[in-house]
XYZ file of C-alpha atoms in Angstrom:
311
model
C 0.084 0.158 -0.002
C 0.926 3.439 -0.420
C 2.228 6.042 2.012
C -1.124 8.418 3.277
C -0.456 11.618 4.256
C -3.159 13.580 6.673
C -3.182 16.076 9.721
C -3.032 14.570 12.891
C -6.844 13.695 14.365
C -6.774 14.953 19.132
C -6.922 11.159 18.818
C -3.745 10.944 17.248
C -1.557 13.422 18.996
C 0.049 11.204 21.660
C 1.379 8.544 19.330
C 2.323 11.512 16.725
C 4.600 13.445 19.502
C 5.926 10.633 20.963
C 7.000 9.604 17.487
C 8.623 12.802 17.181
C 10.849 13.047 20.481
C 11.417 9.362 20.416
C 15.064 10.268 19.966
C 15.282 12.459 23.288
C 17.229 12.101 26.006
C 15.055 9.445 28.797
C 15.358 12.211 31.404
C 13.706 14.971 29.153
C 10.922 13.434 27.084
C 8.241 13.611 28.954
C 8.647 16.940 29.766
C 9.358 17.706 25.668
C 5.756 15.820 24.699
C 3.416 17.144 27.137
C 5.014 20.843 26.338
C 4.465 19.979 22.694
C 1.490 18.421 23.098
C 0.415 21.600 25.575
C 1.633 23.895 22.100
C -0.922 21.891 19.469
C -3.651 21.517 21.982
C -3.864 25.696 22.990
C -4.020 26.269 18.768
C -7.884 27.927 18.336
C -7.396 28.948 14.512
C -5.720 25.517 13.208
C -1.949 27.051 12.657
C -0.486 24.494 14.338
C -0.613 22.033 12.055
C 0.941 18.177 13.040
C 1.268 15.723 9.948
C 1.143 12.359 10.278
C 2.587 9.744 7.439
C 0.931 5.990 7.447
C 1.430 2.348 5.333
C -0.887 -0.108 6.285
C -1.762 1.573 9.139
C 1.644 1.950 10.581
C 2.494 5.593 11.580
C 6.008 6.177 9.821
C 7.019 9.827 10.483
C 5.310 13.240 11.391
C 6.358 16.550 10.815
C 4.679 20.356 11.964
C 3.704 23.193 9.555
C 3.552 26.263 11.558
C 1.069 29.734 10.041
C 3.104 32.465 11.909
C 1.097 35.250 11.142
C -0.916 35.674 7.493
C 1.689 36.043 4.938
C 4.268 32.888 6.604
C 4.538 29.584 8.061
C 7.286 27.901 9.397
C 8.129 23.901 9.215
C 10.269 21.429 10.499
C 12.404 18.583 8.198
C 10.042 15.141 8.284
C 10.420 13.151 11.496
C 11.258 10.327 9.572
C 13.686 7.153 8.862
C 12.087 6.770 5.174
C 13.101 8.903 2.764
C 9.488 8.528 0.258
C 8.019 8.992 3.460
C 9.531 12.267 4.075
C 8.944 13.081 0.324
C 5.228 12.208 0.900
C 5.419 15.006 4.336
C 7.024 17.991 2.165
C 4.372 16.966 -0.944
C 1.683 17.644 1.524
C 3.462 20.518 3.105
C 4.227 22.495 -0.859
C 0.409 21.486 -1.257
C -1.190 22.994 2.308
C 1.416 26.192 1.399
C 0.019 26.523 -2.210
C -3.416 26.631 -0.914
C -3.299 29.182 1.496
C -3.239 33.077 1.333
C 1.022 33.107 2.632
C 3.444 34.714 0.726
C 6.370 32.356 1.848
C 7.206 28.823 3.729
C 10.308 28.009 4.927
C 12.542 25.988 7.077
C 16.293 26.706 8.540
C 18.632 23.663 8.289
C 22.128 23.707 9.051
C 24.251 24.079 5.521
C 26.111 20.746 5.936
C 22.629 18.810 6.431
C 23.166 18.161 2.397
C 21.598 14.924 2.676
C 18.175 16.810 4.155
C 18.450 19.795 2.531
C 18.893 18.044 -1.170
C 15.498 16.245 -0.354
C 13.524 19.674 0.527
C 14.718 21.317 -2.764
C 13.648 18.196 -4.508
C 9.654 18.035 -3.443
C 9.061 22.116 -3.749
C 11.265 24.089 -1.260
C 14.779 24.978 -2.784
C 17.637 26.575 -1.333
C 16.655 30.293 -0.691
C 19.608 31.835 0.787
C 21.814 31.418 4.079
C 21.803 33.663 7.118
C 24.407 34.622 9.079
C 23.225 35.033 12.834
C 25.051 37.992 15.059
C 24.799 38.745 18.580
C 26.004 41.648 20.670
C 27.250 40.963 24.337
C 26.458 44.306 25.341
C 28.722 44.525 27.630
C 31.585 47.307 27.363
C 29.728 48.729 25.109
C 30.848 52.049 24.153
C 28.457 54.368 22.402
C 28.520 57.605 20.222
C 25.796 60.199 21.807
C 22.615 59.246 21.173
C 21.129 60.289 17.428
C 18.867 63.082 18.419
C 22.188 65.289 18.868
C 22.933 64.549 15.826
C 19.726 66.418 14.768
C 18.245 62.635 13.655
C 15.075 62.059 15.477
C 13.341 59.044 15.864
C 9.617 58.324 16.002
C 7.766 55.639 17.274
C 5.349 53.385 15.385
C 1.870 54.420 15.637
C -0.710 52.073 14.483
C -3.511 55.103 14.003
C -0.536 58.228 13.280
C 2.014 56.834 10.945
C 1.427 53.549 9.802
C 0.925 54.636 6.033
C 4.520 56.543 6.846
C 6.483 53.493 8.167
C 5.162 50.883 5.164
C 6.459 53.899 2.446
C 9.291 54.306 4.090
C 9.792 50.214 4.344
C 9.072 49.388 0.864
C 11.704 52.432 0.351
C 14.554 50.513 2.390
C 13.503 46.910 0.179
C 14.775 48.853 -3.290
C 18.198 47.559 -4.072
C 18.386 45.450 -0.865
C 20.934 42.593 -0.078
C 18.807 40.938 2.508
C 17.418 38.232 1.128
C 16.197 40.409 -2.355
C 14.152 37.672 -3.178
C 11.280 38.141 -0.857
C 10.739 41.164 -2.055
C 9.415 39.812 -5.510
C 6.874 37.567 -3.225
C 5.054 39.566 -1.032
C 3.590 43.210 0.025
C 5.029 45.615 1.952
C 2.058 44.811 4.112
C 2.928 41.437 4.542
C 6.420 42.076 5.580
C 5.478 44.385 8.255
C 3.126 41.821 9.468
C 5.494 39.007 9.228
C 8.095 41.461 11.237
C 5.471 41.850 14.019
C 5.133 38.351 14.853
C 8.960 37.898 15.815
C 8.911 38.093 19.505
C 7.038 38.991 21.534
C 7.167 42.676 21.436
C 4.828 43.531 18.843
C 5.578 46.567 17.695
C 6.568 48.262 20.941
C 10.706 48.619 19.626
C 9.838 50.291 16.030
C 11.410 53.259 15.261
C 11.750 55.504 12.116
C 13.861 58.399 12.011
C 14.156 61.558 10.303
C 16.336 64.134 9.685
C 15.615 68.037 8.453
C 11.992 66.692 7.973
C 12.991 63.968 5.244
C 12.752 60.129 6.572
C 16.042 58.247 6.697
C 15.287 54.640 7.350
C 13.554 52.674 10.292
C 14.636 50.324 12.861
C 12.565 47.592 14.680
C 13.357 46.001 17.250
C 11.969 43.041 19.353
C 12.187 41.398 23.299
C 12.975 38.087 23.396
C 11.930 37.975 26.849
C 12.160 34.083 28.116
C 16.399 34.818 26.969
C 16.239 38.287 28.261
C 17.500 38.999 24.812
C 16.253 41.321 22.111
C 16.597 41.378 17.710
C 17.220 43.558 15.377
C 14.139 42.291 13.573
C 15.060 44.576 10.850
C 16.833 48.214 10.009
C 16.868 49.580 6.561
C 17.833 52.794 4.872
C 16.212 54.990 2.185
C 17.985 54.774 -1.134
C 18.556 58.269 -1.363
C 20.206 58.330 2.719
C 22.778 55.289 1.890
C 26.505 55.340 2.562
C 25.736 58.349 5.411
C 26.885 56.391 8.155
C 23.088 56.479 9.212
C 22.400 52.594 9.329
C 25.496 52.502 12.013
C 23.806 55.471 13.676
C 20.452 53.175 14.004
C 22.698 50.376 15.325
C 23.938 52.602 17.676
C 20.519 53.552 19.101
C 19.506 49.978 19.004
C 22.031 49.173 21.096
C 21.654 52.119 23.847
C 17.738 50.748 24.399
C 18.628 47.355 24.476
C 21.279 48.477 27.390
C 18.693 50.911 28.798
C 16.374 47.891 29.110
C 19.159 46.064 31.042
C 18.769 42.617 28.331
C 21.702 40.310 27.894
C 22.068 40.715 24.519
C 21.044 41.887 20.708
C 20.943 39.733 17.904
C 20.170 39.687 14.726
C 20.159 37.430 11.385
C 21.889 39.179 8.065
C 21.920 37.400 4.202
C 25.497 35.992 4.227
C 25.829 38.167 0.629
C 24.995 41.825 2.289
C 28.478 42.420 3.401
C 27.698 46.234 3.795
C 25.131 45.581 6.777
C 27.696 42.652 8.483
C 30.281 44.926 8.163
C 28.502 47.484 9.970
C 27.145 45.091 12.519
C 31.514 43.622 13.112
C 32.240 47.237 13.807
C 29.188 48.009 15.985
C 30.934 45.127 18.238
C 28.196 42.008 16.667
C 30.009 38.495 16.874
C 29.149 36.150 14.165
C 27.462 33.215 16.108
C 26.280 30.950 13.614
C 24.871 29.907 9.798
C 21.639 28.329 8.406
C 20.488 27.580 5.148
C 17.152 29.007 4.473
C 15.085 26.528 1.832
C 11.462 27.891 1.134
C 8.694 27.888 -1.345
C 7.396 31.436 -2.181
C 4.161 33.115 -3.660
C 5.971 33.261 -7.005
C 6.885 29.870 -7.068
C 2.941 29.213 -6.888
C 0.095 30.651 -8.188
C -0.702 34.113 -7.234
C -2.996 34.906 -4.393
C -4.525 38.112 -3.832
C -2.693 38.928 0.052
C -5.399 38.846 3.065
C -4.231 41.212 5.175
C -6.343 42.819 7.778
């Protein structure tokens, strides 16, 4: 009989969860299963999908697909020892992404996982780029004067007062950007903003727009990760006409000041490994390279066009 893939029913959740964590350390296994089940049970909108693959009624594999916002989904590579089962699970994930209204479904893998990466590429999730993860420890920080003293003013994001202004500037900063430029062709600026909103725990609380002499310069979007006492640079962009003037470094210095003022343990970010210009700014500001992950993704441009639903 052939392999069949379906979304696990509540009655199948315990079996599927035990399958996923079968290789976990025995001391932690039950806790990990319980926490995972609690996450699945708490989902009221069907955004966390647990998929299972069976053959002759026997559970062969499982997969997890999570729709994080109206534009983005993340998935875990299939949990199975069989290549044909993994392919079936990936093809089902691709079909679910195609049928949704999102712009991208993606997974992060170690660059050295060549067999798994090849499997993803063969089943609808080609390699998009590599992300370099960097972190500033916020120790021995030598910061310049606040950007306001340099005639640069920062404006906090306000949903009612300046959302449209943020969107316009965000679209400008995407122009000729080296940071995952393919994303700019598969999702709208609205979708991009909503995707940034879903990162971390603080929504838009620490989103800033910078201006000087009534000219908009760029944006800096920061987010909290409260469990780690850590902040993240979700996005930093400079308007095309303002590049090469040191504004990017100034925005990052501002972000570092904010993180220090809020007693954070560090400031982290992820940047396209090809974006050498931004990487130089980050390293000059004191960020340290941590590790690199490969992004495999299925984007809207790879399947039928759909009108995005962002409210």
